[in-house]
Amino acid sequence: MVIYQHFSKKPVHIVDVTGGIETGTYADMKSAVSEKASKEGWFEVPHHNEDTDSMIFLTEKSFTHAYSNLRSDFGEDTIRAMAHIPEVIRDARLLHVDDPKNPQKAETKVYTFIGAIKGVNGVEPVKLTVKEYDSSTMGMIPENIRTYFEKNGIMK
């Protein structure tokens, strides 16, 4: 196991993201990631984080936010990280928990995780921001999460 230990007191498994999608234009690569996410049902089920033994949902906003921060020098690695985001979620380590900045929303806590990827530019940290929602405010929870809870019940 290759580990990364720069921001976290616990070692973080490095996810190799050099494969999984073909190299091409950013638009082609993002399209391939979207197709993979849809085909594999990433938005339909939560993803397990081993460090906290918690379930983390992805939303469309997870991807648009990641892509809005593309830098020319690490853009390809960012897109490739999103092609492997379930693995990054699984292996990420919790850094800290904060109160939400906007408490009027359904958010109750904001969790910051750190993951690590090995891409075409070498090993890089990946910051994950995860929001916890108050289940009594179902109308304010992202639609795919609300749909999951309606079908499967609310997790404790």
PDB file of C-alpha atoms in Angstrom:
ATOM      1  CA  MET A   1       0.000   0.000   0.000  1.00  0.00           C
ATOM      2  CA  VAL A   2       1.330   3.419  -0.932  1.00  0.00           C
ATOM      3  CA  ILE A   3       0.448   6.082   1.610  1.00  0.00           C
ATOM      4  CA  TYR A   4       0.450   9.854   1.789  1.00  0.00           C
ATOM      5  CA  GLN A   5       0.874  11.622   5.107  1.00  0.00           C
ATOM      6  CA  HIS A   6       1.178  15.363   4.740  1.00  0.00           C
ATOM      7  CA  PHE A   7      -2.045  16.888   6.115  1.00  0.00           C
ATOM      8  CA  SER A   8      -3.420  13.989   8.125  1.00  0.00           C
ATOM      9  CA  LYS A   9      -2.054  12.379  11.284  1.00  0.00           C
ATOM     10  CA  LYS A  10      -3.277   9.072   9.856  1.00  0.00           C
ATOM     11  CA  PRO A  11      -1.799   7.658   6.646  1.00  0.00           C
ATOM     12  CA  VAL A  12      -3.923   8.139   3.541  1.00  0.00           C
ATOM     13  CA  HIS A  13      -3.953   5.499   0.809  1.00  0.00           C
ATOM     14  CA  ILE A  14      -2.953   7.026  -2.526  1.00  0.00           C
ATOM     15  CA  VAL A  15      -5.479   6.294  -5.266  1.00  0.00           C
ATOM     16  CA  ASP A  16      -3.881   5.828  -8.679  1.00  0.00           C
ATOM     17  CA  VAL A  17      -5.998   7.849 -11.096  1.00  0.00           C
ATOM     18  CA  THR A  18      -3.800   7.519 -14.173  1.00  0.00           C
ATOM     19  CA  GLY A  19      -6.261   5.068 -15.765  1.00  0.00           C
ATOM     20  CA  GLY A  20     -10.004   4.728 -15.915  1.00  0.00           C
ATOM     21  CA  ILE A  21     -10.748   7.245 -18.669  1.00  0.00           C
ATOM     22  CA  GLU A  22      -9.112   8.096 -21.968  1.00  0.00           C
ATOM     23  CA  THR A  23      -6.995  11.222 -22.284  1.00  0.00           C
ATOM     24  CA  GLY A  24      -8.573  13.868 -24.482  1.00  0.00           C
ATOM     25  CA  THR A  25      -9.960  17.350 -24.236  1.00  0.00           C
ATOM     26  CA  TYR A  26     -11.246  18.386 -20.818  1.00  0.00           C
ATOM     27  CA  ALA A  27     -14.773  18.300 -22.228  1.00  0.00           C
ATOM     28  CA  ASP A  28     -14.330  14.737 -23.509  1.00  0.00           C
ATOM     29  CA  MET A  29     -12.821  13.598 -20.223  1.00  0.00           C
ATOM     30  CA  LYS A  30     -15.591  15.208 -18.130  1.00  0.00           C
ATOM     31  CA  SER A  31     -18.171  13.584 -20.390  1.00  0.00           C
ATOM     32  CA  ALA A  32     -16.498  10.187 -19.873  1.00  0.00           C
ATOM     33  CA  VAL A  33     -16.572  10.693 -16.087  1.00  0.00           C
ATOM     34  CA  SER A  34     -20.264  11.653 -16.209  1.00  0.00           C
ATOM     35  CA  GLU A  35     -21.021   8.563 -18.274  1.00  0.00           C
ATOM     36  CA  LYS A  36     -19.096   6.361 -15.822  1.00  0.00           C
ATOM     37  CA  ALA A  37     -20.880   7.924 -12.815  1.00  0.00           C
ATOM     38  CA  SER A  38     -24.272   7.416 -14.439  1.00  0.00           C
ATOM     39  CA  LYS A  39     -23.534   3.860 -15.585  1.00  0.00           C
ATOM     40  CA  GLU A  40     -22.231   2.848 -12.140  1.00  0.00           C
ATOM     41  CA  GLY A  41     -25.034   4.627 -10.234  1.00  0.00           C
ATOM     42  CA  TRP A  42     -22.790   6.888  -8.174  1.00  0.00           C
ATOM     43  CA  PHE A  43     -25.613   9.353  -7.415  1.00  0.00           C
ATOM     44  CA  GLU A  44     -28.089   6.649  -6.416  1.00  0.00           C
ATOM     45  CA  VAL A  45     -26.281   5.187  -3.402  1.00  0.00           C
ATOM     46  CA  PRO A  46     -23.970   6.499  -0.685  1.00  0.00           C
ATOM     47  CA  HIS A  47     -20.267   5.665  -0.655  1.00  0.00           C
ATOM     48  CA  HIS A  48     -18.561   4.237   2.427  1.00  0.00           C
ATOM     49  CA  ASN A  49     -15.716   6.101   4.127  1.00  0.00           C
ATOM     50  CA  GLU A  50     -13.523   3.656   6.041  1.00  0.00           C
ATOM     51  CA  ASP A  51     -12.019   6.228   8.406  1.00  0.00           C
ATOM     52  CA  THR A  52     -15.342   7.353   9.897  1.00  0.00           C
ATOM     53  CA  ASP A  53     -17.451   4.326   8.945  1.00  0.00           C
ATOM     54  CA  SER A  54     -19.923   6.789   7.455  1.00  0.00           C
ATOM     55  CA  MET A  55     -21.825   6.919   4.202  1.00  0.00           C
ATOM     56  CA  ILE A  56     -21.186   9.842   1.853  1.00  0.00           C
ATOM     57  CA  PHE A  57     -23.424  10.841  -1.033  1.00  0.00           C
ATOM     58  CA  LEU A  58     -22.306  12.433  -4.276  1.00  0.00           C
ATOM     59  CA  THR A  59     -24.435  15.036  -6.025  1.00  0.00           C
ATOM     60  CA  GLU A  60     -24.194  16.678  -9.431  1.00  0.00           C
ATOM     61  CA  LYS A  61     -22.906  19.720  -7.548  1.00  0.00           C
ATOM     62  CA  SER A  62     -19.958  17.617  -6.335  1.00  0.00           C
ATOM     63  CA  PHE A  63     -18.787  17.445  -9.936  1.00  0.00           C
ATOM     64  CA  THR A  64     -19.613  20.989 -11.031  1.00  0.00           C
ATOM     65  CA  HIS A  65     -17.775  22.331  -7.980  1.00  0.00           C
ATOM     66  CA  ALA A  66     -14.689  20.206  -8.682  1.00  0.00           C
ATOM     67  CA  TYR A  67     -14.676  21.215 -12.334  1.00  0.00           C
ATOM     68  CA  SER A  68     -15.133  24.919 -11.561  1.00  0.00           C
ATOM     69  CA  ASN A  69     -11.763  24.808  -9.815  1.00  0.00           C
ATOM     70  CA  LEU A  70      -9.800  23.329 -12.720  1.00  0.00           C
ATOM     71  CA  ARG A  71      -6.297  24.731 -12.993  1.00  0.00           C
ATOM     72  CA  SER A  72      -4.453  24.347 -16.258  1.00  0.00           C
ATOM     73  CA  ASP A  73      -1.545  22.556 -14.583  1.00  0.00           C
ATOM     74  CA  PHE A  74      -3.686  20.045 -12.649  1.00  0.00           C
ATOM     75  CA  GLY A  75      -6.932  20.011 -14.636  1.00  0.00           C
ATOM     76  CA  GLU A  76      -6.413  16.534 -16.041  1.00  0.00           C
ATOM     77  CA  ASP A  77      -5.632  15.122 -12.579  1.00  0.00           C
ATOM     78  CA  THR A  78      -8.749  16.786 -11.133  1.00  0.00           C
ATOM     79  CA  ILE A  79     -10.932  15.201 -13.792  1.00  0.00           C
ATOM     80  CA  ARG A  80      -9.214  11.852 -13.306  1.00  0.00           C
ATOM     81  CA  ALA A  81      -9.738  12.132  -9.531  1.00  0.00           C
ATOM     82  CA  MET A  82     -13.458  12.533 -10.162  1.00  0.00           C
ATOM     83  CA  ALA A  83     -13.352   9.354 -12.285  1.00  0.00           C
ATOM     84  CA  HIS A  84     -12.158   7.577  -9.116  1.00  0.00           C
ATOM     85  CA  ILE A  85     -14.107   9.562  -6.523  1.00  0.00           C
ATOM     86  CA  PRO A  86     -15.727   6.528  -4.819  1.00  0.00           C
ATOM     87  CA  GLU A  87     -12.207   5.207  -4.085  1.00  0.00           C
ATOM     88  CA  VAL A  88     -11.029   8.624  -2.903  1.00  0.00           C
ATOM     89  CA  ILE A  89     -14.067   8.850  -0.588  1.00  0.00           C
ATOM     90  CA  ARG A  90     -13.390   5.347   0.744  1.00  0.00           C
ATOM     91  CA  ASP A  91      -9.762   6.096   1.616  1.00  0.00           C
ATOM     92  CA  ALA A  92     -10.004   9.760   2.738  1.00  0.00           C
ATOM     93  CA  ARG A  93      -9.221  10.711   6.332  1.00  0.00           C
ATOM     94  CA  LEU A  94     -11.285  13.095   8.446  1.00  0.00           C
ATOM     95  CA  LEU A  95      -9.417  16.310   9.253  1.00  0.00           C
ATOM     96  CA  HIS A  96     -12.038  18.318  11.139  1.00  0.00           C
ATOM     97  CA  VAL A  97     -15.739  18.972  11.704  1.00  0.00           C
ATOM     98  CA  ASP A  98     -17.228  22.477  11.705  1.00  0.00           C
ATOM     99  CA  ASP A  99     -20.585  24.157  12.094  1.00  0.00           C
ATOM    100  CA  PRO A 100     -22.054  25.271   8.752  1.00  0.00           C
ATOM    101  CA  LYS A 101     -21.455  28.838   7.614  1.00  0.00           C
ATOM    102  CA  ASN A 102     -25.127  29.235   6.701  1.00  0.00           C
ATOM    103  CA  PRO A 103     -27.136  27.577   9.507  1.00  0.00           C
ATOM    104  CA  GLN A 104     -30.508  28.539   7.965  1.00  0.00           C
ATOM    105  CA  LYS A 105     -30.106  25.692   5.472  1.00  0.00           C
ATOM    106  CA  ALA A 106     -30.637  22.023   6.303  1.00  0.00           C
ATOM    107  CA  GLU A 107     -26.920  21.562   6.965  1.00  0.00           C
ATOM    108  CA  THR A 108     -25.987  20.616  10.530  1.00  0.00           C
ATOM    109  CA  LYS A 109     -22.233  19.949  10.215  1.00  0.00           C
ATOM    110  CA  VAL A 110     -19.490  20.299   7.611  1.00  0.00           C
ATOM    111  CA  TYR A 111     -16.806  17.606   7.513  1.00  0.00           C
ATOM    112  CA  THR A 112     -13.442  18.140   5.857  1.00  0.00           C
ATOM    113  CA  PHE A 113     -11.600  15.062   4.631  1.00  0.00           C
ATOM    114  CA  ILE A 114      -8.243  14.680   2.924  1.00  0.00           C
ATOM    115  CA  GLY A 115      -7.563  12.081   0.270  1.00  0.00           C
ATOM    116  CA  ALA A 116      -4.617  11.567  -2.045  1.00  0.00           C
ATOM    117  CA  ILE A 117      -4.245  10.733  -5.711  1.00  0.00           C
ATOM    118  CA  LYS A 118      -1.385   9.786  -7.983  1.00  0.00           C
ATOM    119  CA  GLY A 119      -2.037  11.371 -11.340  1.00  0.00           C
ATOM    120  CA  VAL A 120      -0.036  12.459 -14.341  1.00  0.00           C
ATOM    121  CA  ASN A 121       1.485  15.260 -12.222  1.00  0.00           C
ATOM    122  CA  GLY A 122       2.520  13.013  -9.333  1.00  0.00           C
ATOM    123  CA  VAL A 123       0.957  12.687  -5.880  1.00  0.00           C
ATOM    124  CA  GLU A 124      -1.509  15.391  -4.863  1.00  0.00           C
ATOM    125  CA  PRO A 125      -3.852  15.885  -1.897  1.00  0.00           C
ATOM    126  CA  VAL A 126      -7.603  15.956  -2.521  1.00  0.00           C
ATOM    127  CA  LYS A 127      -9.793  17.961  -0.154  1.00  0.00           C
ATOM    128  CA  LEU A 128     -13.351  16.692   0.288  1.00  0.00           C
ATOM    129  CA  THR A 129     -16.035  18.814   1.924  1.00  0.00           C
ATOM    130  CA  VAL A 130     -19.020  16.797   3.122  1.00  0.00           C
ATOM    131  CA  LYS A 131     -22.212  18.334   4.459  1.00  0.00           C
ATOM    132  CA  GLU A 132     -24.422  16.636   7.026  1.00  0.00           C
ATOM    133  CA  TYR A 133     -28.132  17.383   6.693  1.00  0.00           C
ATOM    134  CA  ASP A 134     -30.978  17.504   9.173  1.00  0.00           C
ATOM    135  CA  SER A 135     -33.298  14.704   8.046  1.00  0.00           C
ATOM    136  CA  SER A 136     -36.355  16.631   9.274  1.00  0.00           C
ATOM    137  CA  THR A 137     -35.830  19.151   6.455  1.00  0.00           C
ATOM    138  CA  MET A 138     -36.197  16.724   3.537  1.00  0.00           C
ATOM    139  CA  GLY A 139     -37.341  19.469   1.166  1.00  0.00           C
ATOM    140  CA  MET A 140     -33.960  21.193   1.456  1.00  0.00           C
ATOM    141  CA  ILE A 141     -31.810  18.076   0.939  1.00  0.00           C
ATOM    142  CA  PRO A 142     -30.401  17.432  -2.566  1.00  0.00           C
ATOM    143  CA  GLU A 143     -32.885  15.469  -4.677  1.00  0.00           C
ATOM    144  CA  ASN A 144     -30.824  12.304  -5.167  1.00  0.00           C
ATOM    145  CA  ILE A 145     -30.243  12.011  -1.419  1.00  0.00           C
ATOM    146  CA  ARG A 146     -33.917  12.642  -0.664  1.00  0.00           C
ATOM    147  CA  THR A 147     -34.877   9.968  -3.227  1.00  0.00           C
ATOM    148  CA  TYR A 148     -32.525   7.460  -1.586  1.00  0.00           C
ATOM    149  CA  PHE A 149     -34.029   8.140   1.852  1.00  0.00           C
ATOM    150  CA  GLU A 150     -37.585   7.861   0.509  1.00  0.00           C
ATOM    151  CA  LYS A 151     -36.783   4.435  -0.993  1.00  0.00           C
ATOM    152  CA  ASN A 152     -34.542   3.053   1.774  1.00  0.00           C
ATOM    153  CA  GLY A 153     -35.390   4.963   4.943  1.00  0.00           C
ATOM    154  CA  ILE A 154     -33.221   7.424   6.784  1.00  0.00           C
ATOM    155  CA  MET A 155     -29.876   6.229   8.136  1.00  0.00           C
ATOM    156  CA  LYS A 156     -29.108   6.700  11.807  1.00  0.00           C
TER     157      LYS A 156
END
